[in-house]
Coordinates of C-alpha atoms and ligand atoms in Angstrom, one line a residue:
Chain A
M503 CA 0.0 0.0 0.0
K504 CA 1.1 3.6 -0.6
W505 CA 2.0 5.9 2.2
F506 CA -0.8 7.5 4.2
D507 CA -1.2 9.2 7.5
Y508 CA -3.7 8.0 10.2
S509 CA -5.9 9.4 12.8
A510 CA -8.4 7.9 15.1
P511 CA -10.7 10.7 16.4
E512 CA -12.7 10.0 19.5
S513 CA -15.7 12.2 18.7
V514 CA -18.0 13.0 15.8
S515 CA -16.8 16.6 15.7
G516 CA -13.2 15.3 15.7
A517 CA -13.9 13.2 12.6
I518 CA -15.6 16.1 10.9
S519 CA -12.5 18.3 11.4
A520 CA -10.1 15.5 10.3
L521 CA -12.2 15.0 7.1
A522 CA -12.3 18.7 6.5
A523 CA -8.5 19.0 6.8
H524 CA -7.9 16.1 4.4
P525 CA -10.1 16.3 1.4
R526 CA -8.7 13.0 0.0
A527 CA -9.2 11.1 3.3
R528 CA -10.9 7.8 3.5
I529 CA -12.9 6.4 6.4
L530 CA -11.8 3.1 8.0
A531 CA -14.2 0.9 9.8
G532 CA -13.4 -2.8 9.9
G533 CA -11.1 -2.4 6.8
T534 CA -12.3 -5.7 5.2
D535 CA -13.3 -3.9 2.0
L536 CA -11.1 -0.8 2.2
L537 CA -7.7 -2.4 3.0
V538 CA -8.3 -5.1 0.3
Q539 CA -9.2 -2.5 -2.3
M540 CA -6.2 -0.2 -1.3
R541 CA -3.8 -3.1 -1.5
A542 CA -5.1 -4.0 -4.9
G543 CA -4.6 -0.4 -6.0
R544 CA -8.3 0.1 -6.6
K545 CA -8.5 2.9 -4.0
E546 CA -5.9 5.4 -2.9
T547 CA -5.7 8.0 -0.1
D548 CA -3.1 10.1 1.7
F549 CA -5.1 10.0 5.0
I550 CA -7.1 7.4 6.9
V551 CA -9.7 8.4 9.5
D552 CA -10.4 5.4 11.7
V553 CA -13.9 5.9 13.2
K554 CA -14.0 3.0 15.5
R555 CA -13.1 5.0 18.6
I556 CA -16.1 7.3 18.3
P557 CA -18.8 6.2 20.8
E558 CA -21.7 7.0 18.5
L559 CA -20.3 4.8 15.8
N560 CA -19.7 1.9 18.1
E561 CA -23.0 1.7 20.1
I562 CA -25.7 -0.8 19.7
R563 CA -28.8 0.4 21.6
Y564 CA -32.5 -0.6 21.7
D565 CA -35.1 1.9 23.0
S566 CA -38.7 3.0 22.1
D567 CA -37.4 4.5 18.8
G568 CA -36.0 1.1 17.7
L569 CA -32.5 -0.2 17.2
T570 CA -29.5 2.1 16.8
V571 CA -26.5 0.3 15.2
G572 CA -23.3 2.4 15.2
A573 CA -21.9 2.4 11.7
S574 CA -18.6 0.7 12.7
A575 CA -19.9 -1.9 15.2
P576 CA -18.6 -5.2 14.0
C577 CA -20.9 -8.1 13.1
Y578 CA -20.0 -10.3 16.1
R579 CA -21.3 -7.6 18.4
L580 CA -24.7 -7.6 16.6
Y581 CA -25.3 -11.3 17.0
A582 CA -24.0 -11.3 20.5
H583 CA -26.4 -8.5 21.5
A584 CA -29.4 -9.7 23.5
D585 CA -31.9 -7.1 22.0
V586 CA -30.8 -7.9 18.5
A587 CA -31.1 -11.6 19.0
A588 CA -34.5 -11.3 20.6
R589 CA -36.1 -8.5 18.6
Y590 CA -34.2 -8.6 15.2
P591 CA -33.3 -12.2 14.7
S592 CA -33.0 -11.7 11.0
L593 CA -30.3 -9.1 11.6
A594 CA -28.5 -11.4 14.0
R595 CA -28.6 -14.2 11.3
L596 CA -27.4 -11.7 8.6
A597 CA -24.4 -10.6 10.8
A598 CA -23.4 -14.3 11.2
L599 CA -23.6 -14.8 7.4
I600 CA -21.1 -12.1 6.3
G601 CA -17.6 -13.7 5.8
G602 CA -16.4 -16.1 8.4
T603 CA -15.6 -15.8 12.1
Q604 CA -12.4 -13.7 11.6
I605 CA -14.2 -11.3 9.1
Q606 CA -17.1 -11.0 11.6
G607 CA -14.6 -9.8 14.2
R608 CA -14.0 -6.7 12.1
A609 CA -16.6 -6.2 9.4
S610 CA -19.4 -3.7 10.1
I611 CA -22.9 -3.3 8.7
G612 CA -22.1 0.4 8.1
G613 CA -19.0 -0.5 6.1
N614 CA -21.0 -3.0 4.1
L615 CA -23.5 -0.3 3.2
C616 CA -21.0 2.5 2.5
N617 CA -18.9 0.2 0.3
A618 CA -22.1 0.2 -1.9
A619 CA -21.4 -3.1 -3.6
P620 CA -24.4 -4.4 -5.6
S621 CA -23.8 -7.7 -3.7
A622 CA -23.6 -6.3 -0.2
D623 CA -25.5 -8.8 1.9
A624 CA -26.7 -6.4 4.6
V625 CA -28.4 -3.9 2.4
P626 CA -31.5 -5.8 1.2
L627 CA -32.3 -6.7 4.8
L628 CA -31.8 -3.1 6.0
I629 CA -34.1 -1.9 3.2
A630 CA -36.7 -4.6 4.1
L631 CA -36.5 -3.5 7.8
G632 CA -37.1 0.1 6.9
A633 CA -33.7 1.3 8.2
R634 CA -32.6 4.9 8.0
C635 CA -29.0 6.3 7.8
R636 CA -27.9 9.0 10.2
I637 CA -25.3 11.1 8.4
A638 CA -22.9 13.7 9.9
G639 CA -20.9 16.4 8.1
Q640 CA -19.7 20.0 8.4
A641 CA -23.2 21.3 7.5
G642 CA -24.8 19.2 10.4
E643 CA -26.8 16.0 10.4
R644 CA -29.2 14.5 8.0
E645 CA -31.1 11.3 7.5
V646 CA -31.5 9.2 4.3
V647 CA -33.5 6.0 4.0
V648 CA -31.3 3.0 3.1
E649 CA -32.9 2.4 -0.3
E650 CA -31.7 5.8 -1.4
F651 CA -28.2 5.5 0.0
C652 CA -26.4 3.6 -2.8
T653 CA -26.4 5.4 -6.2
A654 CA -24.0 3.3 -8.4
P655 CA -21.5 0.4 -7.9
G656 CA -19.2 1.7 -5.1
V657 CA -20.9 5.1 -4.9
N658 CA -23.2 6.4 -2.2
V659 CA -25.0 9.7 -1.4
L660 CA -22.3 10.9 1.1
G661 CA -20.9 14.3 0.1
P662 CA -17.4 15.5 0.7
G663 CA -16.6 15.4 4.5
E664 CA -19.8 13.4 5.3
F665 CA -19.9 10.1 7.0
L666 CA -22.4 7.5 8.3
V667 CA -22.9 7.7 12.1
S668 CA -25.5 5.0 12.6
L669 CA -28.4 3.1 11.3
L670 CA -31.8 3.3 12.9
I671 CA -34.2 0.4 12.5
P672 CA -37.8 0.9 13.7
P673 CA -39.1 -1.3 16.5
P674 CA -40.6 -4.5 15.2
A675 CA -44.4 -4.3 14.8
P676 CA -46.5 -7.1 16.4
G677 CA -46.9 -9.9 13.9
S678 CA -43.8 -8.9 12.0
G679 CA -40.9 -11.1 10.7
A680 CA -38.0 -10.7 8.3
H681 CA -35.3 -12.7 6.6
Y682 CA -32.4 -12.4 4.1
E683 CA -31.6 -15.4 1.8
R684 CA -28.7 -15.5 -0.6
F685 CA -27.4 -18.0 -3.1
I686 CA -23.8 -18.9 -3.2
P687 CA -22.2 -22.0 -4.7
R688 CA -20.4 -22.9 -1.4
N689 CA -21.8 -23.2 2.1
E690 CA -19.8 -20.2 3.5
M691 CA -17.5 -17.4 2.4
D692 CA -18.6 -16.3 -1.0
I693 CA -20.2 -13.4 -2.8
A694 CA -23.9 -13.6 -3.4
V695 CA -24.9 -14.6 -7.0
A696 CA -28.2 -13.1 -5.9
G697 CA -30.0 -12.4 -2.6
A698 CA -33.4 -11.4 -1.4
G699 CA -34.4 -9.6 1.8
A700 CA -38.1 -9.5 2.9
S701 CA -40.0 -8.2 5.9
V702 CA -43.7 -8.8 6.5
V703 CA -46.4 -7.7 9.0
L704 CA -49.3 -10.1 9.3
E705 CA -52.8 -9.6 10.7
D706 CA -55.6 -12.1 10.8
G707 CA -54.1 -14.4 8.2
H708 CA -53.5 -11.5 5.8
F709 CA -50.5 -9.4 5.0
R710 CA -50.8 -5.9 6.4
S711 CA -47.6 -4.8 4.6
A712 CA -44.4 -6.2 3.2
R713 CA -41.0 -4.9 1.9
I714 CA -38.7 -6.7 -0.5
A715 CA -35.2 -5.9 -1.8
L716 CA -32.7 -7.7 -3.9
A717 CA -28.9 -8.1 -4.0
S718 CA -26.6 -8.6 -7.0
V719 CA -29.2 -8.1 -9.7
A720 CA -28.8 -4.3 -10.4
P721 CA -26.0 -1.7 -10.2
T722 CA -27.1 -1.0 -6.6
P723 CA -29.1 -3.1 -4.0
L724 CA -32.6 -2.9 -5.4
F725 CA -35.7 -2.0 -3.5
V726 CA -38.7 -3.6 -5.2
R727 CA -41.5 -1.6 -3.6
E728 CA -44.2 -2.9 -5.9
A729 CA -43.6 -6.6 -4.9
G730 CA -44.1 -5.8 -1.2
D731 CA -47.1 -3.5 -1.9
A732 CA -48.8 -6.2 -3.9
L733 CA -49.0 -8.3 -0.8
A734 CA -50.8 -5.7 1.3
G735 CA -54.3 -7.0 2.1
K736 CA -53.7 -10.4 0.5
P737 CA -54.2 -13.7 2.4
V738 CA -51.0 -15.4 3.5
N739 CA -50.8 -18.3 1.0
E740 CA -48.7 -19.7 -1.7
E741 CA -50.5 -17.8 -4.4
S742 CA -49.7 -14.4 -2.8
I743 CA -46.1 -15.3 -2.2
N744 CA -45.6 -16.4 -5.8
E745 CA -47.1 -13.2 -7.1
A746 CA -44.7 -11.1 -5.1
A747 CA -41.8 -13.4 -6.1
N748 CA -42.6 -13.0 -9.7
L749 CA -42.8 -9.2 -9.4
A750 CA -39.4 -9.2 -7.7
R751 CA -38.0 -11.3 -10.6
D752 CA -39.5 -8.9 -13.2
A753 CA -37.9 -5.9 -11.5
A754 CA -34.4 -7.5 -11.5
R755 CA -31.9 -6.1 -14.0
P756 CA -29.1 -8.5 -13.7
I757 CA -25.9 -8.8 -15.8
S758 CA -24.1 -12.0 -16.9
D759 CA -20.7 -12.4 -15.4
M760 CA -18.3 -15.1 -14.2
R761 CA -20.6 -16.0 -11.3
A762 CA -23.8 -16.5 -13.3
P763 CA -25.7 -15.7 -16.5
A764 CA -28.4 -13.0 -16.2
E765 CA -31.3 -15.4 -16.8
Y766 CA -30.1 -17.7 -14.0
R767 CA -30.0 -14.7 -11.6
R768 CA -33.5 -13.7 -12.7
R769 CA -34.9 -17.1 -11.8
L770 CA -33.0 -17.0 -8.5
C771 CA -34.8 -13.8 -7.6
A772 CA -38.1 -15.5 -7.6
V773 CA -36.8 -18.5 -5.7
L774 CA -35.0 -16.5 -3.1
T775 CA -37.8 -14.0 -2.6
R776 CA -40.2 -17.0 -2.0
R777 CA -37.8 -18.4 0.5
A778 CA -37.2 -15.1 2.3
L779 CA -40.9 -14.4 2.5
T780 CA -41.7 -17.9 3.8
R781 CA -39.1 -17.7 6.5
A782 CA -40.2 -14.1 7.4
I783 CA -43.8 -15.4 7.7
E784 CA -42.8 -18.2 10.0
E785 CA -41.1 -15.7 12.2
A786 CA -44.1 -13.3 12.1
R787 CA -46.4 -16.2 13.2
G788 CA -44.3 -16.7 16.3
N789 CA -44.3 -13.0 17.0
R790 CA -47.9 -12.1 17.7
Chain B
M1086 CA 5.3 14.6 5.4
P1087 CA 4.1 11.1 6.3
T1088 CA 5.1 10.0 9.8
T1089 CA 6.0 6.9 11.6
V1090 CA 3.9 6.1 14.6
R1091 CA 4.7 4.7 18.0
V1092 CA 2.3 2.0 19.1
E1093 CA 1.9 0.4 22.5
C1094 CA -0.1 -2.8 23.1
T1095 CA 0.0 -6.1 24.9
I1096 CA 1.2 -9.1 23.0
N1097 CA 1.1 -12.5 24.6
D1098 CA 0.8 -10.9 28.0
E1099 CA 3.8 -8.6 27.6
T1100 CA 3.7 -4.9 27.0
R1101 CA 5.3 -4.1 23.7
E1102 CA 6.2 -0.8 22.1
F1103 CA 7.0 -0.5 18.4
L1104 CA 7.3 2.0 15.6
C1105 CA 5.5 1.4 12.3
E1106 CA 4.2 3.2 9.2
P1107 CA 0.4 3.6 9.2
R1108 CA 0.2 1.6 6.0
Q1109 CA 1.8 -1.5 7.7
S1110 CA -0.6 -4.3 8.6
L1111 CA -0.6 -5.8 12.1
L1112 CA 0.7 -8.9 10.3
E1113 CA 3.7 -7.1 8.9
C1114 CA 4.3 -5.4 12.3
L1115 CA 4.2 -8.8 14.1
R1116 CA 6.5 -10.5 11.6
D1117 CA 8.8 -7.8 10.3
V1118 CA 9.0 -5.3 13.2
L1119 CA 8.6 -7.6 16.2
G1120 CA 10.1 -10.8 14.8
L1121 CA 7.0 -12.8 15.8
T1122 CA 7.1 -15.0 12.6
G1123 CA 4.8 -17.7 13.9
T1124 CA 1.8 -15.8 12.3
K1125 CA 1.8 -16.6 8.6
E1126 CA 0.8 -14.7 5.5
G1127 CA -1.2 -16.5 2.9
C1128 CA -3.6 -14.5 0.8
N1129 CA -3.1 -11.0 2.4
D1130 CA -6.8 -10.3 1.7
G1131 CA -8.8 -11.8 4.5
N1132 CA -9.8 -15.1 2.9
C1133 CA -7.4 -17.7 4.1
G1134 CA -7.1 -17.2 7.9
S1135 CA -3.4 -18.1 8.1
C1136 CA -2.7 -14.7 9.7
T1137 CA -5.3 -15.2 12.4
V1138 CA -4.5 -13.6 15.8
M1139 CA -6.6 -12.9 18.9
M1140 CA -7.3 -9.2 19.4
D1141 CA -9.3 -8.0 22.4
G1142 CA -11.0 -11.3 22.8
R1143 CA -11.9 -11.9 19.1
I1144 CA -10.0 -13.7 16.3
V1145 CA -9.2 -11.3 13.4
P1146 CA -7.3 -11.5 10.2
S1147 CA -4.1 -9.6 11.1
C1148 CA -3.6 -8.8 7.4
L1149 CA -6.7 -6.6 7.5
V1150 CA -5.8 -4.7 10.7
L1151 CA -3.4 -1.8 10.5
G1152 CA -0.6 -2.0 13.1
V1153 CA -1.6 1.5 14.3
E1154 CA -5.1 0.1 15.1
S1155 CA -3.7 -2.2 17.7
Q1156 CA -2.8 0.8 20.0
G1157 CA -4.0 -0.2 23.5
S1158 CA -5.2 -3.6 22.6
E1159 CA -4.5 -7.1 23.8
I1160 CA -3.2 -9.5 21.2
T1161 CA -2.4 -13.2 21.4
T1162 CA -0.5 -14.9 18.6
I1163 CA 0.5 -18.5 18.1
E1164 CA 3.6 -17.8 20.1
G1165 CA 1.4 -17.2 23.2
V1166 CA -0.5 -20.5 22.9
A1167 CA 2.0 -22.9 24.5
R1168 CA 3.1 -22.4 28.1
G1169 CA 6.9 -22.4 27.8
S1170 CA 7.8 -25.8 26.4
E1171 CA 4.5 -27.3 27.4
L1172 CA 2.3 -27.5 24.3
H1173 CA -1.4 -26.6 24.3
P1174 CA -3.6 -29.7 23.9
L1175 CA -4.5 -28.4 20.4
Q1176 CA -0.9 -28.3 19.4
T1177 CA -0.4 -31.9 20.7
A1178 CA -3.5 -33.1 18.9
F1179 CA -2.5 -31.5 15.6
L1180 CA 0.9 -33.3 15.8
E1181 CA -0.6 -36.6 16.9
S1182 CA -3.4 -36.6 14.3
A1183 CA -1.1 -35.4 11.5
A1184 CA -3.4 -32.5 11.0
L1185 CA -0.8 -30.6 9.0
Q1186 CA 1.4 -31.1 6.0
C1187 CA 3.2 -27.9 4.9
G1188 CA 2.1 -26.2 8.1
I1189 CA 1.5 -22.7 6.7
C1190 CA -2.2 -22.8 7.7
T1191 CA -1.5 -24.4 11.1
P1192 CA -0.9 -21.3 13.4
G1193 CA -4.1 -19.7 12.1
F1194 CA -6.1 -22.9 12.6
I1195 CA -4.8 -23.3 16.2
V1196 CA -5.4 -19.7 17.2
A1197 CA -8.9 -19.9 15.7
A1198 CA -9.7 -23.3 17.2
K1199 CA -8.4 -22.2 20.6
A1200 CA -10.8 -19.3 20.6
L1201 CA -13.6 -21.7 19.8
L1202 CA -12.8 -24.1 22.6
D1203 CA -12.3 -21.3 25.1
R1204 CA -16.0 -20.3 24.6
N1205 CA -17.5 -23.6 23.6
P1206 CA -15.7 -26.6 25.2
R1207 CA -17.8 -29.2 23.5
P1208 CA -18.5 -28.0 19.9
D1209 CA -20.1 -30.5 17.5
E1210 CA -18.5 -31.1 14.1
H1211 CA -20.8 -28.7 12.4
E1212 CA -19.9 -25.9 14.9
I1213 CA -16.2 -26.6 14.4
R1214 CA -16.5 -26.5 10.6
L1215 CA -18.6 -23.3 10.6
W1216 CA -16.2 -21.6 13.1
L1217 CA -13.2 -22.5 10.9
A1218 CA -14.8 -21.6 7.6
N1219 CA -12.5 -18.6 7.4
N1220 CA -9.4 -20.8 7.6
L1221 CA -8.2 -22.5 4.4
C1222 CA -5.9 -25.5 4.1
R1223 CA -4.5 -26.6 0.7
C1224 CA -2.9 -29.9 2.0
T1225 CA -4.9 -31.9 4.5
G1226 CA -8.5 -32.0 3.2
Y1227 CA -9.7 -30.7 6.6
D1228 CA -10.9 -34.0 8.1
K1229 CA -7.7 -34.4 10.2
I1230 CA -7.9 -30.9 11.4
I1231 CA -11.5 -31.3 12.5
R1232 CA -10.5 -34.6 14.3
A1233 CA -7.6 -32.9 16.0
V1234 CA -9.9 -30.1 17.4
Q1235 CA -12.3 -32.8 18.6
Q1236 CA -9.4 -34.7 20.2
A1237 CA -8.1 -31.5 21.9
A1238 CA -11.6 -30.8 23.2
A1239 CA -11.8 -34.2 24.7
T1240 CA -8.3 -33.8 26.3
L1241 CA -9.3 -30.5 27.8
Q1242 CA -12.5 -32.0 29.2
E1243 CA -10.6 -34.9 30.8
A1244 CA -8.2 -32.4 32.4
K1245 CA -11.1 -30.7 34.2
Ligands
FAD1333 C1 -12.9 -12.9 3.2 C2 -14.0 -11.9 3.1 C3 -15.3 -12.3 3.1 C4 -16.4 -11.4 2.9 N1 -17.7 -11.9 2.9 C5 -18.7 -11.1 2.7 C6 -20.0 -11.5 2.7 O1 -20.3 -12.7 2.9 N2 -21.0 -10.7 2.4 C7 -20.8 -9.3 2.2 O2 -21.7 -8.6 1.9 N3 -19.5 -8.9 2.2 C8 -18.5 -9.7 2.5 N4 -17.2 -9.2 2.5 C9 -17.0 -7.8 2.3 C10 -16.8 -6.9 3.6 O3 -16.3 -7.7 4.6 C11 -18.1 -6.3 4.0 O4 -18.7 -5.5 3.0 C12 -18.0 -5.5 5.3 O5 -19.3 -5.4 5.9 C13 -17.4 -4.2 5.2 O6 -17.3 -3.5 6.4 P1 -16.0 -2.9 7.1 O7 -16.4 -2.4 8.4 O8 -14.9 -3.9 7.0 O9 -15.8 -1.7 6.1 P2 -14.5 -0.9 5.6 O10 -13.7 -1.8 4.7 O11 -13.8 -0.3 6.7 O12 -15.2 0.2 4.7 C14 -15.9 -0.1 3.5 C15 -16.1 1.2 2.7 O13 -17.0 2.1 3.4 C16 -16.4 3.3 3.8 N5 -16.9 3.5 5.1 C17 -16.8 2.7 6.2 N6 -17.4 3.2 7.3 C18 -17.9 4.4 6.9 C19 -18.7 5.4 7.5 N7 -19.0 5.3 8.8 N8 -19.0 6.5 6.8 C20 -18.7 6.6 5.5 N9 -18.0 5.7 4.8 C21 -17.6 4.6 5.5 C22 -14.9 3.0 3.7 O14 -14.2 4.2 3.4 C23 -14.8 2.1 2.6 O15 -14.9 2.7 1.3 C24 -16.1 -10.1 2.7 C25 -14.8 -9.6 2.7 C26 -13.8 -10.5 2.9 C27 -12.3 -10.0 2.9
FES1334 S1 -3.2 -13.7 5.0 FE1 -4.7 -12.8 6.2 S2 -6.5 -14.0 5.7 FE2 -5.0 -14.7 4.4
FES1335 S1 -1.0 -28.0 5.9 FE1 -0.5 -27.0 4.1 S2 -2.1 -25.5 3.9 FE2 -2.7 -26.6 5.6

């Protein structure tokens, strides 16, 4: 790697000043994307701002507003957290699916989102869960919903000097459930050929609402609003699930690459959406 | 002007101080600056696990940690697993079960497996395989490694 300088500010304002002083700075969370990309020469910088010592970026907290996940909190802390395991089991499962044990010791959900890969496993679930991004910068704070955060492969809405502070996930509604399902040719440690995240809220055997998002089938993680909306008011049965799965498939805009041809990915979208919905429904039924 | 940074941390229960460039990984600092060459470099991109060390109670790929990030932290490397000349039961089991050939992956497997047994003294085979999914071995075909971990777990149980 090329030379760079390093600082590890201990406050949000400290990070804002460090970023203002170094216009070419890059932010370091777990480094499991950034350091790999810098070593491969795909990213360069003269200054690294390590945000892991900032309390707001490290906290995981549940209160009446929902779950706050600090942007740089590593995956293992999510699945080890009692409130996450009890109230957001889909998020705990997701954190245990990224990489392997060592990667989970470093990798953060915030880094997964900011890296803005189309294949980022956390993003479809965050969209399904209705998560919002809390962003800080010199001009103050702002919020962006996760489905609007990634704008192109590797690009996000953050302006110069801005960074992600935390993700806010609303409290789970009664009768709700969620799940992310991906397809990889191995059992562990691979990049999603396609993935689907779903959340549902059930009431009297019907869907009250649902949200569905896909990975690896568009230039950014893809929110398929119409697939979830189509479920609202429908009975919870195979026909409804298939209809939503087909809408998700039709919305996908996959490419062919070394991992899979586009048509294969399209079919996967229907299968994975069905599986994600089915598991989310199971969870919702246990959650009344 | 880029600067060299002074880092202080605890490595294998000893306070250590060293100078490094911010771009140097913890793996490079351990091997090239501190002379702790037990930790190995395989892929240098997080996939193979041969650089695994314990950092503040978690196993991490030291190739994806900057040396400067270890400021104030507690690190255990393969050099800290044996007690003097007394091998850890995992080390004995790896030797007795022939769970290694070239040995490049071995320090990473042992540090990772020790972290598993420290928190879960009786893992089943699935738990062992899942925990070690971030460790690759090009020689053994894994079965002997899994059996060595099971053997070590049994030895540790008997010793209790
Ligand atoms: C072996 C291996 C296996 C992997 N397996 C998976 C997998 O199964 N699924 C998956 O989705 N990914 C996987 N990844 C990719 C990576 O681990 C994840 O994307 C991870 O979540 C990234 O988080 P991080 O904390 O390491 O981010 P970093 O690498 O620190 O940062 C990622 C990017 O986001 C930026 N950034 C980080 N934090 C902020 C912030 N607070 N504000 C603004 N920008 C920020 C950084 O500048 C950088 O560009 C794998 C990687 C490796 C090496
Ligand atoms: S050398 Fe670090 S994971 Fe391979
Ligand atoms: S013994 Fe050679 S890589 Fe595992």
